[in-house]
Amino acid sequence: MKRLIYEFNESVRIAWAQIRANKMRSVLTALGVIIGIVAVTLMGTAIRGIDQGFQNSLAMLGEDVLYVQKWPWAGVEDWWNYVNRPNPQAREAAALNRIIASTEKSELLFAVPFAGRSSTVKFGDVRISGVFTGGTEAEYAQLTGTDYAEGRMFNDAEAASGRQVCTLGFDVAEALFQGRTPIGQMVAINGQPFEVIGVFAKQGEFLGMFSMDNFVLVPLNAYAKFNSVRRGVDVRVKIADKTRLAEAKEELVGAMRRVRGQKPGERDNFTINEQQAFKAQLDPVKNGIALAGLFITGLSLFVGAIGIMNITFVSVKERTKEIGTRKALGARRRSILMQFLVEAVSICLIGGVIGMGISFSLFLMVREAAPNFPVAFSPDLVVISVMVSVITGVVSGFAPAWGASRLDPVVALRYE
């Protein structure tokens, strides 16, 4: 064992001496490995970033919420079966709450109606267009658990009376009041006066598509004074345990059928949507990134492996007499094999380290330039890169190392 360790240390010393003596050649040889490692780490960074961004976005909406709606979030083929469905109404949320309250050990906690539209919000001379204004009940705050930067959400009495109060998203408050406290101020939402009673804490963007801070919440009864709700509302239902989502969904289907008086065997005239439906839409994107990354990685590593194999064959030819001398002095085949394998693996590891350095620098640049872009660099990418580098080195260096180890010392010493 000690001899094996000694031979390995000696192989490492010789390999690094050769690499130092041919720095430029070693770096150029490792170029294919560098590109391959950059591709595989960037692919991993993008996929992990999408996953992390997806989970963060689900947390913004509330991971334990089901949506009773007319249309499913996924595409449908039988369009006519959906278009004739009735729109969910606010009174159905109230009926659901009565059923939930009368059900022992219910998987559901409560239902909340929600209606929304794009609006213009104005304070003084500052006007913001494209602000999403939502009308809902006081329990809505419990769906997402969002914190408040200032103030509060409207209460049950304010919701029931339709008092014209509002809670602003963080960006809306910043844009309108520019550092001043908005609590107690009057803003105009589509020309109608509302008193500001709270500001939500900053939340960020949902999947990088729209800001969760560019919105205003008002009581549904106040919203209905100035906006039509004839086309219905969403009914959002909070469940007791997100690990029992399937059971909660089944109970909600039964409760909605009771609310609508549907007969046994009759097809549901509503859809229960859940946030995991977004995952089905993200999977093709992730698969596309993975396929493109694997193709580029495989092609780069193949080219890199050919280059390393070629340079190792050249190295064997250049040092044939040295090999003959070592074997004549008693060096074993495994020592020669190990020497050239270590040299090939070392070149690949240099390429791997350079590739990881480039990828990490790109990751930092992207995170600095676009903080909301979903990227995430994790330690296991380093482990994967090292393993890929070592495997590439062993595969590409084995043939020339094996040939060198089997050289006849007499023939090697006479080699010109």
JSON list of N, CA and C in Angstrom, two decimals, residues 127-159:
[
{"chain": "A", "resi": 127, "resn": "ARG", "atom": "N", "xyz": [-49.66, 59.64, -10.86]},
{"chain": "A", "resi": 127, "resn": "ARG", "atom": "CA", "xyz": [-50.65, 58.71, -11.39]},
{"chain": "A", "resi": 127, "resn": "ARG", "atom": "C", "xyz": [-49.92, 57.44, -11.84]},
{"chain": "A", "resi": 128, "resn": "ILE", "atom": "N", "xyz": [-50.44, 56.27, -11.44]},
{"chain": "A", "resi": 128, "resn": "ILE", "atom": "CA", "xyz": [-49.85, 54.99, -11.86]},
{"chain": "A", "resi": 128, "resn": "ILE", "atom": "C", "xyz": [-50.92, 54.19, -12.59]},
{"chain": "A", "resi": 129, "resn": "SER", "atom": "N", "xyz": [-50.60, 53.77, -13.80]},
{"chain": "A", "resi": 129, "resn": "SER", "atom": "CA", "xyz": [-51.53, 52.94, -14.58]},
{"chain": "A", "resi": 129, "resn": "SER", "atom": "C", "xyz": [-51.09, 51.48, -14.49]},
{"chain": "A", "resi": 130, "resn": "GLY", "atom": "N", "xyz": [-52.03, 50.59, -14.78]},
{"chain": "A", "resi": 130, "resn": "GLY", "atom": "CA", "xyz": [-51.72, 49.16, -14.81]},
{"chain": "A", "resi": 130, "resn": "GLY", "atom": "C", "xyz": [-51.56, 48.54, -13.45]},
{"chain": "A", "resi": 131, "resn": "VAL", "atom": "N", "xyz": [-52.15, 49.15, -12.42]},
{"chain": "A", "resi": 131, "resn": "VAL", "atom": "CA", "xyz": [-52.11, 48.57, -11.07]},
{"chain": "A", "resi": 131, "resn": "VAL", "atom": "C", "xyz": [-53.25, 47.56, -10.95]},
{"chain": "A", "resi": 132, "resn": "PHE", "atom": "N", "xyz": [-52.94, 46.34, -10.48]},
{"chain": "A", "resi": 132, "resn": "PHE", "atom": "CA", "xyz": [-53.98, 45.33, -10.33]},
{"chain": "A", "resi": 132, "resn": "PHE", "atom": "C", "xyz": [-54.74, 45.58, -9.03]},
{"chain": "A", "resi": 133, "resn": "THR", "atom": "N", "xyz": [-56.04, 45.84, -9.15]},
{"chain": "A", "resi": 133, "resn": "THR", "atom": "CA", "xyz": [-56.88, 46.10, -7.98]},
{"chain": "A", "resi": 133, "resn": "THR", "atom": "C", "xyz": [-57.77, 44.90, -7.72]},
{"chain": "A", "resi": 134, "resn": "GLY", "atom": "N", "xyz": [-57.67, 44.36, -6.51]},
{"chain": "A", "resi": 134, "resn": "GLY", "atom": "CA", "xyz": [-58.44, 43.17, -6.16]},
{"chain": "A", "resi": 134, "resn": "GLY", "atom": "C", "xyz": [-59.46, 43.48, -5.09]},
{"chain": "A", "resi": 135, "resn": "GLY", "atom": "N", "xyz": [-60.67, 42.94, -5.27]},
{"chain": "A", "resi": 135, "resn": "GLY", "atom": "CA", "xyz": [-61.71, 43.06, -4.26]},
{"chain": "A", "resi": 135, "resn": "GLY", "atom": "C", "xyz": [-61.90, 41.72, -3.59]},
{"chain": "A", "resi": 136, "resn": "THR", "atom": "N", "xyz": [-61.88, 41.69, -2.27]},
{"chain": "A", "resi": 136, "resn": "THR", "atom": "CA", "xyz": [-61.94, 40.41, -1.56]},
{"chain": "A", "resi": 136, "resn": "THR", "atom": "C", "xyz": [-62.47, 40.62, -0.15]},
{"chain": "A", "resi": 137, "resn": "GLU", "atom": "N", "xyz": [-62.38, 39.59, 0.69]},
{"chain": "A", "resi": 137, "resn": "GLU", "atom": "CA", "xyz": [-62.81, 39.66, 2.08]},
{"chain": "A", "resi": 137, "resn": "GLU", "atom": "C", "xyz": [-61.59, 39.78, 3.00]},
{"chain": "A", "resi": 138, "resn": "ALA", "atom": "N", "xyz": [-61.86, 40.04, 4.28]},
{"chain": "A", "resi": 138, "resn": "ALA", "atom": "CA", "xyz": [-60.76, 40.26, 5.23]},
{"chain": "A", "resi": 138, "resn": "ALA", "atom": "C", "xyz": [-59.89, 39.02, 5.41]},
{"chain": "A", "resi": 139, "resn": "GLU", "atom": "N", "xyz": [-60.48, 37.81, 5.25]},
{"chain": "A", "resi": 139, "resn": "GLU", "atom": "CA", "xyz": [-59.71, 36.57, 5.46]},
{"chain": "A", "resi": 139, "resn": "GLU", "atom": "C", "xyz": [-58.65, 36.36, 4.39]},
{"chain": "A", "resi": 140, "resn": "TYR", "atom": "N", "xyz": [-58.68, 37.17, 3.33]},
{"chain": "A", "resi": 140, "resn": "TYR", "atom": "CA", "xyz": [-57.72, 36.98, 2.23]},
{"chain": "A", "resi": 140, "resn": "TYR", "atom": "C", "xyz": [-56.28, 37.05, 2.75]},
{"chain": "A", "resi": 141, "resn": "ALA", "atom": "N", "xyz": [-56.04, 37.91, 3.73]},
{"chain": "A", "resi": 141, "resn": "ALA", "atom": "CA", "xyz": [-54.68, 38.07, 4.25]},
{"chain": "A", "resi": 141, "resn": "ALA", "atom": "C", "xyz": [-54.14, 36.77, 4.82]},
{"chain": "A", "resi": 142, "resn": "GLN", "atom": "N", "xyz": [-55.05, 35.90, 5.31]},
{"chain": "A", "resi": 142, "resn": "GLN", "atom": "CA", "xyz": [-54.61, 34.63, 5.89]},
{"chain": "A", "resi": 142, "resn": "GLN", "atom": "C", "xyz": [-54.24, 33.61, 4.82]},
{"chain": "A", "resi": 143, "resn": "LEU", "atom": "N", "xyz": [-54.67, 33.84, 3.56]},
{"chain": "A", "resi": 143, "resn": "LEU", "atom": "CA", "xyz": [-54.34, 32.89, 2.50]},
{"chain": "A", "resi": 143, "resn": "LEU", "atom": "C", "xyz": [-52.85, 32.88, 2.21]},
{"chain": "A", "resi": 144, "resn": "THR", "atom": "N", "xyz": [-52.25, 34.06, 2.15]},
{"chain": "A", "resi": 144, "resn": "THR", "atom": "CA", "xyz": [-50.85, 34.15, 1.77]},
{"chain": "A", "resi": 144, "resn": "THR", "atom": "C", "xyz": [-49.94, 34.42, 2.96]},
{"chain": "A", "resi": 145, "resn": "GLY", "atom": "N", "xyz": [-50.49, 34.94, 4.05]},
{"chain": "A", "resi": 145, "resn": "GLY", "atom": "CA", "xyz": [-49.65, 35.23, 5.21]},
{"chain": "A", "resi": 145, "resn": "GLY", "atom": "C", "xyz": [-48.67, 36.35, 4.96]},
{"chain": "A", "resi": 146, "resn": "THR", "atom": "N", "xyz": [-48.97, 37.25, 4.04]},
{"chain": "A", "resi": 146, "resn": "THR", "atom": "CA", "xyz": [-48.05, 38.34, 3.73]},
{"chain": "A", "resi": 146, "resn": "THR", "atom": "C", "xyz": [-47.94, 39.31, 4.90]},
{"chain": "A", "resi": 147, "resn": "ASP", "atom": "N", "xyz": [-46.72, 39.75, 5.17]},
{"chain": "A", "resi": 147, "resn": "ASP", "atom": "CA", "xyz": [-46.50, 40.72, 6.24]},
{"chain": "A", "resi": 147, "resn": "ASP", "atom": "C", "xyz": [-46.83, 42.13, 5.75]},
{"chain": "A", "resi": 148, "resn": "TYR", "atom": "N", "xyz": [-46.84, 43.05, 6.69]},
{"chain": "A", "resi": 148, "resn": "TYR", "atom": "CA", "xyz": [-47.16, 44.44, 6.36]},
{"chain": "A", "resi": 148, "resn": "TYR", "atom": "C", "xyz": [-45.94, 45.33, 6.62]},
{"chain": "A", "resi": 149, "resn": "ALA", "atom": "N", "xyz": [-45.67, 46.23, 5.69]},
{"chain": "A", "resi": 149, "resn": "ALA", "atom": "CA", "xyz": [-44.62, 47.23, 5.92]},
{"chain": "A", "resi": 149, "resn": "ALA", "atom": "C", "xyz": [-45.15, 48.31, 6.84]},
{"chain": "A", "resi": 150, "resn": "GLU", "atom": "N", "xyz": [-46.44, 48.63, 6.68]},
{"chain": "A", "resi": 150, "resn": "GLU", "atom": "CA", "xyz": [-47.12, 49.61, 7.54]},
{"chain": "A", "resi": 150, "resn": "GLU", "atom": "C", "xyz": [-48.59, 49.25, 7.61]},
{"chain": "A", "resi": 151, "resn": "GLY", "atom": "N", "xyz": [-49.24, 49.66, 8.71]},
{"chain": "A", "resi": 151, "resn": "GLY", "atom": "CA", "xyz": [-50.69, 49.56, 8.79]},
{"chain": "A", "resi": 151, "resn": "GLY", "atom": "C", "xyz": [-51.21, 48.14, 8.84]},
{"chain": "A", "resi": 152, "resn": "ARG", "atom": "N", "xyz": [-52.34, 47.90, 8.17]},
{"chain": "A", "resi": 152, "resn": "ARG", "atom": "CA", "xyz": [-53.05, 46.63, 8.33]},
{"chain": "A", "resi": 152, "resn": "ARG", "atom": "C", "xyz": [-53.92, 46.35, 7.11]},
{"chain": "A", "resi": 153, "resn": "MET", "atom": "N", "xyz": [-54.57, 45.19, 7.15]},
{"chain": "A", "resi": 153, "resn": "MET", "atom": "CA", "xyz": [-55.59, 44.82, 6.17]},
{"chain": "A", "resi": 153, "resn": "MET", "atom": "C", "xyz": [-56.95, 45.28, 6.72]},
{"chain": "A", "resi": 154, "resn": "PHE", "atom": "N", "xyz": [-57.91, 45.48, 5.84]},
{"chain": "A", "resi": 154, "resn": "PHE", "atom": "CA", "xyz": [-59.25, 45.87, 6.31]},
{"chain": "A", "resi": 154, "resn": "PHE", "atom": "C", "xyz": [-59.86, 44.71, 7.10]},
{"chain": "A", "resi": 155, "resn": "ASN", "atom": "N", "xyz": [-60.75, 45.02, 8.05]},
{"chain": "A", "resi": 155, "resn": "ASN", "atom": "CA", "xyz": [-61.35, 43.98, 8.90]},
{"chain": "A", "resi": 155, "resn": "ASN", "atom": "C", "xyz": [-62.73, 43.56, 8.38]},
{"chain": "A", "resi": 156, "resn": "ASP", "atom": "N", "xyz": [-63.37, 42.63, 9.11]},
{"chain": "A", "resi": 156, "resn": "ASP", "atom": "CA", "xyz": [-64.66, 42.09, 8.66]},
{"chain": "A", "resi": 156, "resn": "ASP", "atom": "C", "xyz": [-65.74, 43.18, 8.58]},
{"chain": "A", "resi": 157, "resn": "ALA", "atom": "N", "xyz": [-65.74, 44.09, 9.57]},
{"chain": "A", "resi": 157, "resn": "ALA", "atom": "CA", "xyz": [-66.76, 45.14, 9.58]},
{"chain": "A", "resi": 157, "resn": "ALA", "atom": "C", "xyz": [-66.60, 46.07, 8.37]},
{"chain": "A", "resi": 158, "resn": "GLU", "atom": "N", "xyz": [-65.35, 46.41, 8.06]},
{"chain": "A", "resi": 158, "resn": "GLU", "atom": "CA", "xyz": [-65.09, 47.29, 6.91]},
{"chain": "A", "resi": 158, "resn": "GLU", "atom": "C", "xyz": [-65.45, 46.57, 5.61]},
{"chain": "A", "resi": 159, "resn": "ALA", "atom": "N", "xyz": [-65.17, 45.25, 5.55]},
{"chain": "A", "resi": 159, "resn": "ALA", "atom": "CA", "xyz": [-65.50, 44.49, 4.34]},
{"chain": "A", "resi": 159, "resn": "ALA", "atom": "C", "xyz": [-67.00, 44.39, 4.16]}
]
